[in-house]
mmCIF file of C-alpha atoms in Angstrom:
data_model
loop_
_atom_site.group_PDB
_atom_site.id
_atom_site.type_symbol
_atom_site.label_atom_id
_atom_site.label_comp_id
_atom_site.label_asym_id
_atom_site.label_seq_id
_atom_site.Cartn_x
_atom_site.Cartn_y
_atom_site.Cartn_z
ATOM 1 C CA MET A 1 56.692 -56.078 -9.465
ATOM 2 C CA THR A 2 57.516 -54.316 -6.337
ATOM 3 C CA MET A 3 54.462 -54.463 -3.267
ATOM 4 C CA ILE A 4 53.665 -50.490 -3.832
ATOM 5 C CA ILE A 5 52.922 -51.419 -7.685
ATOM 6 C CA PHE A 6 50.893 -54.268 -6.427
ATOM 7 C CA LEU A 7 48.918 -52.358 -3.826
ATOM 8 C CA LYS A 8 48.267 -49.504 -6.310
ATOM 9 C CA LEU A 9 47.239 -52.312 -8.701
ATOM 10 C CA ILE A 10 44.254 -53.922 -6.505
ATOM 11 C CA ARG A 11 43.240 -50.120 -5.360
ATOM 12 C CA TRP A 12 44.264 -50.746 -1.975
ATOM 13 C CA PRO A 13 42.159 -47.970 -0.025
ATOM 14 C CA ASN A 14 38.857 -49.643 -1.671
ATOM 15 C CA VAL A 15 40.092 -53.118 -0.422
ATOM 16 C CA LEU A 16 41.065 -51.558 2.937
ATOM 17 C CA MET A 17 37.501 -49.871 3.168
ATOM 18 C CA THR A 18 36.088 -53.479 2.501
ATOM 19 C CA ILE A 19 37.620 -55.176 5.411
ATOM 20 C CA LEU A 20 36.889 -52.316 7.659
ATOM 21 C CA THR A 21 33.353 -52.651 6.727
ATOM 22 C CA GLN A 22 32.894 -56.443 7.618
ATOM 23 C CA MET A 23 35.284 -55.333 10.578
ATOM 24 C CA VAL A 24 32.679 -52.637 11.817
ATOM 25 C CA ILE A 25 29.571 -55.178 11.588
ATOM 26 C CA VAL A 26 30.945 -58.078 13.363
ATOM 27 C CA PHE A 27 32.510 -56.091 16.314
ATOM 28 C CA ALA A 28 30.687 -53.220 16.537
ATOM 29 C CA ILE A 29 27.218 -54.191 15.606
ATOM 30 C CA LEU A 30 26.700 -58.196 15.586
ATOM 31 C CA ASN A 31 28.834 -58.801 18.866
ATOM 32 C CA PRO A 32 27.367 -56.309 21.024
ATOM 33 C CA SER A 33 23.998 -57.204 20.066
ATOM 34 C CA GLY A 34 23.719 -60.329 21.681
ATOM 35 C CA VAL A 35 22.417 -62.454 18.621
ATOM 36 C CA ASP A 36 24.139 -65.864 17.580
ATOM 37 C CA LEU A 37 26.943 -65.877 15.549
ATOM 38 C CA ALA A 38 28.399 -68.555 13.248
ATOM 39 C CA LEU A 39 31.426 -67.744 12.467
ATOM 40 C CA ASN A 40 34.293 -68.371 14.527
ATOM 41 C CA TRP A 41 37.918 -66.146 14.365
ATOM 42 C CA TRP A 42 39.248 -68.389 11.129
ATOM 43 C CA GLN A 43 36.084 -68.584 9.557
ATOM 44 C CA LEU A 44 35.655 -64.698 9.615
ATOM 45 C CA ALA A 45 39.279 -64.891 8.555
ATOM 46 C CA LEU A 46 38.205 -66.691 5.503
ATOM 47 C CA LEU A 47 35.320 -64.391 4.803
ATOM 48 C CA VAL A 48 37.312 -61.563 5.005
ATOM 49 C CA LEU A 49 39.967 -62.559 2.757
ATOM 50 C CA SER A 50 37.220 -64.063 0.339
ATOM 51 C CA THR A 51 35.490 -60.537 0.079
ATOM 52 C CA ALA A 52 38.829 -58.700 -0.417
ATOM 53 C CA ALA A 53 40.090 -60.621 -2.727
ATOM 54 C CA LEU A 54 37.034 -60.384 -4.701
ATOM 55 C CA THR A 55 37.526 -56.598 -4.383
ATOM 56 C CA ALA A 56 41.009 -56.756 -5.339
ATOM 57 C CA GLY A 57 40.477 -58.890 -8.345
ATOM 58 C CA GLY A 58 37.310 -56.658 -9.323
ATOM 59 C CA ASN A 59 39.652 -53.715 -9.741
ATOM 60 C CA VAL A 60 42.567 -55.429 -11.245
ATOM 61 C CA ILE A 61 40.501 -56.453 -14.211
ATOM 62 C CA ASN A 62 38.721 -52.791 -14.728
ATOM 63 C CA ASP A 63 42.372 -51.573 -14.809
ATOM 64 C CA ILE A 64 43.314 -53.969 -17.567
ATOM 65 C CA GLN A 65 39.922 -53.340 -19.881
ATOM 66 C CA ASP A 66 40.065 -49.261 -18.890
ATOM 67 C CA VAL A 67 43.953 -48.592 -20.183
ATOM 68 C CA GLU A 68 42.918 -46.893 -23.017
ATOM 69 C CA ILE A 69 40.394 -44.647 -21.021
ATOM 70 C CA ASP A 70 42.336 -44.083 -18.566
ATOM 71 C CA LYS A 71 45.323 -42.721 -20.427
ATOM 72 C CA ILE A 72 42.563 -39.972 -20.894
ATOM 73 C CA ASN A 73 40.873 -39.753 -17.880
ATOM 74 C CA LYS A 74 43.741 -40.176 -15.622
ATOM 75 C CA PRO A 75 47.210 -40.379 -17.390
ATOM 76 C CA GLU A 76 48.985 -40.493 -14.011
ATOM 77 C CA ARG A 77 47.173 -43.389 -12.768
ATOM 78 C CA VAL A 78 47.750 -45.759 -15.443
ATOM 79 C CA ILE A 79 49.546 -49.094 -14.115
ATOM 80 C CA VAL A 80 48.547 -51.832 -16.593
ATOM 81 C CA GLY A 81 50.933 -51.586 -19.426
ATOM 82 C CA LYS A 82 53.548 -49.095 -17.755
ATOM 83 C CA ALA A 83 54.792 -50.589 -14.358
ATOM 84 C CA ILE A 84 53.193 -54.124 -15.261
ATOM 85 C CA SER A 85 52.527 -55.890 -18.123
ATOM 86 C CA GLU A 86 48.526 -56.922 -19.620
ATOM 87 C CA ASN A 87 49.650 -60.241 -19.017
ATOM 88 C CA ASN A 88 50.520 -60.455 -15.615
ATOM 89 C CA ALA A 89 47.953 -58.001 -14.544
ATOM 90 C CA PHE A 90 45.409 -60.786 -15.777
ATOM 91 C CA THR A 91 47.638 -63.482 -13.717
ATOM 92 C CA ILE A 92 47.292 -61.633 -10.827
ATOM 93 C CA TYR A 93 43.416 -61.043 -11.296
ATOM 94 C CA GLY A 94 43.249 -64.621 -11.962
ATOM 95 C CA ILE A 95 45.452 -65.421 -8.869
ATOM 96 C CA LEU A 96 43.230 -63.347 -6.375
ATOM 97 C CA THR A 97 39.713 -64.733 -7.931
ATOM 98 C CA VAL A 98 41.008 -68.113 -7.223
ATOM 99 C CA ILE A 99 42.044 -67.431 -3.617
ATOM 100 C CA ALA A 100 38.484 -65.719 -3.085
ATOM 101 C CA VAL A 101 36.834 -68.840 -4.477
ATOM 102 C CA ILE A 102 38.199 -71.088 -2.717
ATOM 103 C CA ALA A 103 38.225 -69.199 0.661
ATOM 104 C CA GLY A 104 34.532 -69.170 0.347
ATOM 105 C CA PHE A 105 34.242 -72.817 -0.575
ATOM 106 C CA VAL A 106 36.085 -73.619 2.213
ATOM 107 C CA LEU A 107 34.372 -71.667 4.367
ATOM 108 C CA SER A 108 30.316 -72.466 3.235
ATOM 109 C CA ASN A 109 31.584 -76.018 3.791
ATOM 110 C CA SER A 110 32.827 -75.496 7.185
ATOM 111 C CA LEU A 111 29.632 -74.288 8.073
ATOM 112 C CA SER A 112 27.903 -77.563 6.285
ATOM 113 C CA GLN A 113 26.104 -74.661 3.853
ATOM 114 C CA PRO A 114 28.079 -75.526 0.586
ATOM 115 C CA ILE A 115 25.148 -73.822 -1.751
ATOM 116 C CA MET A 116 26.753 -70.335 -0.042
ATOM 117 C CA ALA A 117 30.015 -71.114 -1.819
ATOM 118 C CA SER A 118 27.933 -69.990 -5.212
ATOM 119 C CA VAL A 119 27.484 -66.269 -3.967
ATOM 120 C CA PHE A 120 31.121 -65.951 -4.384
ATOM 121 C CA VAL A 121 31.401 -67.436 -7.918
ATOM 122 C CA PHE A 122 28.442 -65.350 -8.648
ATOM 123 C CA VAL A 123 30.242 -62.203 -7.095
ATOM 124 C CA ALA A 124 33.602 -63.140 -9.403
ATOM 125 C CA PHE A 125 31.301 -63.662 -12.417
ATOM 126 C CA ILE A 126 29.574 -60.520 -11.709
ATOM 127 C CA LEU A 127 32.830 -58.440 -11.657
ATOM 128 C CA TYR A 128 34.161 -59.623 -14.906
ATOM 129 C CA ILE A 129 31.223 -59.152 -17.030
ATOM 130 C CA TYR A 130 30.989 -55.536 -15.314
ATOM 131 C CA ALA A 131 34.144 -54.712 -16.353
ATOM 132 C CA THR A 132 34.423 -56.161 -19.943
ATOM 133 C CA THR A 133 30.576 -55.472 -20.999
ATOM 134 C CA LEU A 134 27.954 -54.118 -18.418
ATOM 135 C CA LYS A 135 30.267 -51.404 -17.532
ATOM 136 C CA SER A 136 29.845 -49.774 -20.977
ATOM 137 C CA MET A 137 25.993 -50.342 -20.716
ATOM 138 C CA LEU A 138 24.082 -46.659 -19.690
ATOM 139 C CA LEU A 139 22.899 -46.918 -16.130
ATOM 140 C CA ILE A 140 23.239 -50.952 -15.778
ATOM 141 C CA GLY A 141 26.664 -50.634 -14.892
ATOM 142 C CA ASN A 142 26.341 -47.846 -12.494
ATOM 143 C CA LEU A 143 23.539 -49.894 -10.393
ATOM 144 C CA LEU A 144 25.482 -53.202 -10.717
ATOM 145 C CA ILE A 145 28.662 -51.976 -8.978
ATOM 146 C CA SER A 146 26.406 -50.442 -6.661
ATOM 147 C CA LEU A 147 24.507 -53.372 -5.712
ATOM 148 C CA LEU A 148 27.687 -55.390 -5.056
ATOM 149 C CA VAL A 149 28.495 -52.434 -2.695
ATOM 150 C CA GLY A 150 25.692 -53.131 -0.455
ATOM 151 C CA LEU A 151 26.173 -56.749 -0.925
ATOM 152 C CA VAL A 152 29.341 -56.715 1.157
ATOM 153 C CA ILE A 153 27.419 -55.434 4.247
ATOM 154 C CA MET A 154 24.738 -58.032 3.421
ATOM 155 C CA ILE A 155 27.066 -60.927 2.846
ATOM 156 C CA THR A 156 28.614 -60.385 6.171
ATOM 157 C CA GLY A 157 25.478 -60.663 7.637
ATOM 158 C CA ILE A 158 24.125 -63.454 6.160
ATOM 159 C CA PHE A 159 27.366 -65.436 6.520
ATOM 160 C CA GLU A 160 27.028 -64.565 10.495
ATOM 161 C CA LEU A 161 23.332 -65.054 11.081
ATOM 162 C CA TYR A 162 21.884 -67.444 8.389
ATOM 163 C CA PRO A 163 23.786 -70.561 9.340
ATOM 164 C CA VAL A 164 22.540 -70.312 12.964
ATOM 165 C CA ILE A 165 18.931 -69.127 12.705
ATOM 166 C CA THR A 166 16.174 -71.586 14.912
ATOM 167 C CA PRO A 167 12.674 -70.829 15.535
ATOM 168 C CA VAL A 168 14.074 -69.843 19.047
ATOM 169 C CA ASN A 169 16.224 -66.914 17.449
ATOM 170 C CA GLN A 170 14.398 -66.372 14.090
ATOM 171 C CA GLY A 171 12.714 -63.147 15.277
ATOM 172 C CA ALA A 172 16.341 -61.730 16.500
ATOM 173 C CA GLN A 173 18.489 -62.571 13.678
ATOM 174 C CA GLN A 174 15.706 -61.351 11.393
ATOM 175 C CA VAL A 175 15.537 -57.921 13.043
ATOM 176 C CA MET A 176 19.728 -57.605 12.624
ATOM 177 C CA LEU A 177 19.608 -58.544 9.219
ATOM 178 C CA LYS A 178 16.765 -55.984 8.602
ATOM 179 C CA ILE A 179 19.188 -52.989 9.908
ATOM 180 C CA LEU A 180 22.085 -54.644 8.239
ATOM 181 C CA PHE A 181 19.689 -54.310 5.014
ATOM 182 C CA ASP A 182 19.104 -50.543 5.677
ATOM 183 C CA PHE A 183 22.394 -49.608 5.760
ATOM 184 C CA ALA A 184 23.353 -51.775 2.408
ATOM 185 C CA THR A 185 20.268 -50.061 0.862
ATOM 186 C CA GLY A 186 22.062 -46.357 1.940
ATOM 187 C CA ALA A 187 25.527 -47.614 0.800
ATOM 188 C CA PHE A 188 23.904 -48.586 -2.761
ATOM 189 C CA LEU A 189 22.173 -44.932 -2.636
ATOM 190 C CA ILE A 190 25.362 -42.911 -2.061
ATOM 191 C CA ASN A 191 27.400 -45.247 -3.856
ATOM 192 C CA LEU A 192 25.007 -44.862 -6.860
ATOM 193 C CA ALA A 193 25.362 -40.789 -6.730
ATOM 194 C CA ARG A 194 29.190 -41.311 -6.802
ATOM 195 C CA GLU A 195 29.095 -43.591 -9.679
ATOM 196 C CA TRP A 196 27.453 -40.952 -11.753
ATOM 197 C CA VAL A 197 29.640 -38.141 -10.825
ATOM 198 C CA LYS A 198 32.196 -40.029 -11.628
ATOM 199 C CA ASP A 199 30.716 -40.516 -15.123
ATOM 200 C CA CYS A 200 30.741 -36.552 -15.464
ATOM 201 C CA GLU A 201 34.570 -36.768 -14.126
ATOM 202 C CA ASP A 202 35.362 -39.426 -16.885
ATOM 203 C CA ILE A 203 33.032 -37.815 -19.574
ATOM 204 C CA ASN A 204 36.451 -37.295 -22.323
ATOM 205 C CA GLY A 205 38.044 -41.023 -21.821
ATOM 206 C CA ASP A 206 34.363 -42.772 -21.155
ATOM 207 C CA HIS A 207 33.228 -40.950 -25.183
ATOM 208 C CA SER A 208 36.619 -41.939 -26.590
ATOM 209 C CA GLY A 209 36.127 -45.761 -25.604
ATOM 210 C CA GLY A 210 32.680 -45.866 -26.604
ATOM 211 C CA ARG A 211 30.732 -46.050 -23.547
ATOM 212 C CA ASN A 212 27.654 -44.886 -22.746
ATOM 213 C CA THR A 213 27.015 -43.607 -19.757
ATOM 214 C CA LEU A 214 24.339 -40.970 -18.423
ATOM 215 C CA ALA A 215 27.099 -38.100 -18.703
ATOM 216 C CA ILE A 216 27.335 -39.027 -22.157
ATOM 217 C CA ALA A 217 23.653 -39.558 -23.278
ATOM 218 C CA ILE A 218 22.604 -36.188 -21.832
ATOM 219 C CA GLY A 219 25.506 -34.100 -21.163
ATOM 220 C CA ARG A 220 27.712 -33.800 -18.452
ATOM 221 C CA ILE A 221 25.856 -30.554 -17.125
ATOM 222 C CA ARG A 222 22.239 -32.300 -17.369
ATOM 223 C CA ALA A 223 23.528 -35.274 -15.846
ATOM 224 C CA ALA A 224 25.408 -33.659 -13.154
ATOM 225 C CA ARG A 225 21.927 -31.811 -12.185
ATOM 226 C CA VAL A 226 19.907 -35.023 -12.699
ATOM 227 C CA VAL A 227 22.552 -36.267 -10.164
ATOM 228 C CA SER A 228 21.678 -33.294 -7.923
ATOM 229 C CA ILE A 229 17.882 -33.499 -8.068
ATOM 230 C CA TYR A 230 18.424 -37.890 -7.135
ATOM 231 C CA LEU A 231 20.719 -36.447 -4.226
ATOM 232 C CA LEU A 232 17.798 -34.374 -2.786
ATOM 233 C CA GLY A 233 15.691 -37.430 -2.907
ATOM 234 C CA VAL A 234 18.214 -39.066 -1.236
ATOM 235 C CA ILE A 235 18.792 -36.751 1.542
ATOM 236 C CA ALA A 236 14.990 -36.679 2.271
ATOM 237 C CA LEU A 237 14.959 -40.595 2.811
ATOM 238 C CA PHE A 238 17.859 -40.182 5.312
ATOM 239 C CA VAL A 239 15.946 -37.207 7.130
ATOM 240 C CA TRP A 240 13.062 -39.764 7.186
ATOM 241 C CA TYR A 241 14.932 -42.323 8.849
ATOM 242 C CA ILE A 242 16.599 -40.531 11.439
ATOM 243 C CA TYR A 243 13.284 -39.028 12.475
ATOM 244 C CA ASN A 244 11.943 -42.196 12.852
ATOM 245 C CA TYR A 245 14.816 -44.389 14.321
ATOM 246 C CA LEU A 246 17.675 -42.345 15.440
ATOM 247 C CA TYR A 247 15.954 -39.039 16.983
ATOM 248 C CA GLN A 248 16.221 -39.956 20.466
ATOM 249 C CA ASN A 249 19.948 -40.693 20.151
ATOM 250 C CA GLN A 250 21.423 -37.702 19.960
ATOM 251 C CA ILE A 251 25.109 -38.674 19.388
ATOM 252 C CA ALA A 252 23.821 -40.692 16.316
ATOM 253 C CA LEU A 253 21.363 -37.901 15.300
ATOM 254 C CA PHE A 254 24.426 -35.149 15.288
ATOM 255 C CA TYR A 255 26.463 -37.711 13.573
ATOM 256 C CA PHE A 256 24.028 -38.174 10.905
ATOM 257 C CA VAL A 257 23.011 -34.402 10.497
ATOM 258 C CA PHE A 258 26.655 -33.087 10.393
ATOM 259 C CA ILE A 259 29.036 -35.848 8.753
ATOM 260 C CA ILE A 260 26.522 -37.718 6.343
ATOM 261 C CA ILE A 261 23.202 -35.002 5.602
ATOM 262 C CA ALA A 262 25.537 -31.852 5.329
ATOM 263 C CA PRO A 263 28.161 -33.191 3.136
ATOM 264 C CA LEU A 264 25.432 -34.624 0.808
ATOM 265 C CA MET A 265 23.679 -31.307 0.780
ATOM 266 C CA TYR A 266 26.735 -29.704 -0.273
ATOM 267 C CA VAL A 267 27.257 -32.189 -3.053
ATOM 268 C CA MET A 268 23.827 -31.699 -4.407
ATOM 269 C CA LEU A 269 24.085 -27.684 -4.035
ATOM 270 C CA ARG A 270 27.524 -28.004 -5.999
ATOM 271 C CA LEU A 271 26.332 -30.146 -8.516
ATOM 272 C CA TRP A 272 23.510 -27.615 -10.114
ATOM 273 C CA SER A 273 26.810 -25.674 -10.953
ATOM 274 C CA SER A 274 29.470 -27.784 -11.750
ATOM 275 C CA GLU A 275 30.939 -27.914 -15.238
ATOM 276 C CA LYS A 276 34.658 -28.858 -14.725
ATOM 277 C CA THR A 277 36.554 -32.140 -14.463
ATOM 278 C CA THR A 278 38.271 -30.649 -11.065
ATOM 279 C CA GLN A 279 35.274 -29.986 -9.516
ATOM 280 C CA PHE A 280 33.639 -33.423 -10.057
ATOM 281 C CA THR A 281 36.781 -35.083 -9.124
ATOM 282 C CA LEU A 282 36.681 -33.048 -5.795
ATOM 283 C CA LEU A 283 32.482 -33.942 -5.362
ATOM 284 C CA SER A 284 33.250 -37.550 -6.143
ATOM 285 C CA MET A 285 35.754 -37.686 -3.342
ATOM 286 C CA ILE A 286 33.325 -36.489 -0.975
ATOM 287 C CA LEU A 287 30.683 -38.794 -1.605
ATOM 288 C CA LYS A 288 33.400 -41.808 -1.217
ATOM 289 C CA ILE A 289 33.988 -39.983 2.277
ATOM 290 C CA VAL A 290 30.342 -39.521 3.301
ATOM 291 C CA LEU A 291 30.137 -43.648 2.141
ATOM 292 C CA PHE A 292 32.727 -44.307 4.359
ATOM 293 C CA ALA A 293 31.197 -42.142 7.558
ATOM 294 C CA GLY A 294 27.806 -44.177 6.537
ATOM 295 C CA ILE A 295 29.667 -47.516 7.351
ATOM 296 C CA CYS A 296 31.059 -45.827 10.340
ATOM 297 C CA SER A 297 27.909 -44.679 11.471
ATOM 298 C CA MET A 298 26.710 -48.101 12.250
ATOM 299 C CA ALA A 299 29.727 -48.278 15.111
ATOM 300 C CA VAL A 300 28.257 -44.985 16.262
ATOM 301 C CA ILE A 301 24.889 -46.032 16.605
ATOM 302 C CA SER A 302 25.787 -49.406 18.197
ATOM 303 C CA LEU A 303 27.812 -47.928 20.554
ATOM 304 C CA THR A 304 25.531 -45.091 21.935
ATOM 305 C CA VAL A 305 22.355 -47.008 21.984
#
């Protein structure tokens, strides 16, 4: 197996986004804020390694479970069974998961918080159950994977802030966790919309695979319009947040309006008339870019305050 095949198997852009998210949180938000942080350089490396390995492992087990469905939805992207055998792919999944759990265990014990290692075991378990069972259940799989996307943001803040909370700094630490929670909520909301759009895109393979997605339950066109209405609510929530918290920050204001709100409005409007798979593919990609832009917005806000 070549490195190129391995990188495709783990879906390296998704893994890279996870790593960049944690880097932005630590170096663009937490460090400049002056709050007390728990992790030194090697502990941060362990956190990033564990999170990245969990993301990669989750992608691998998804590809293993989705082989037949992907042959219909994305035949050109099928790797398992072509470039690599299913047994070898499962071995890679197992190795990545073990690396993630061991790294998390070492990290948690180095912080004298062994109970925190359970987070990595729990996430590994949820990713496996998601890929093998929950992904086929109406709405549940979409909600779960979107929660895990938000968890990437929260887990970074929790490991950096929670172990060093004292009565003296408790207020500042809680304020920072609240800020991270707000961004995690935004990531959850955008990713949930993308999950539903992907369901509209992949309706043919999902139907053949016996899955029960929103697009299958109510039809692709109706589902797209439901997601459009959902995005209207998300946009309204984001506008409220900008008005209340970012109105005085002109750079952050323009960034949110033109880089996040405007693309979301475009997707919202296009969903109302989209019917073809290629249209949903484009809208899904736009939402992925918006999600990444939302992550970068944390740095924009921090550096322009």
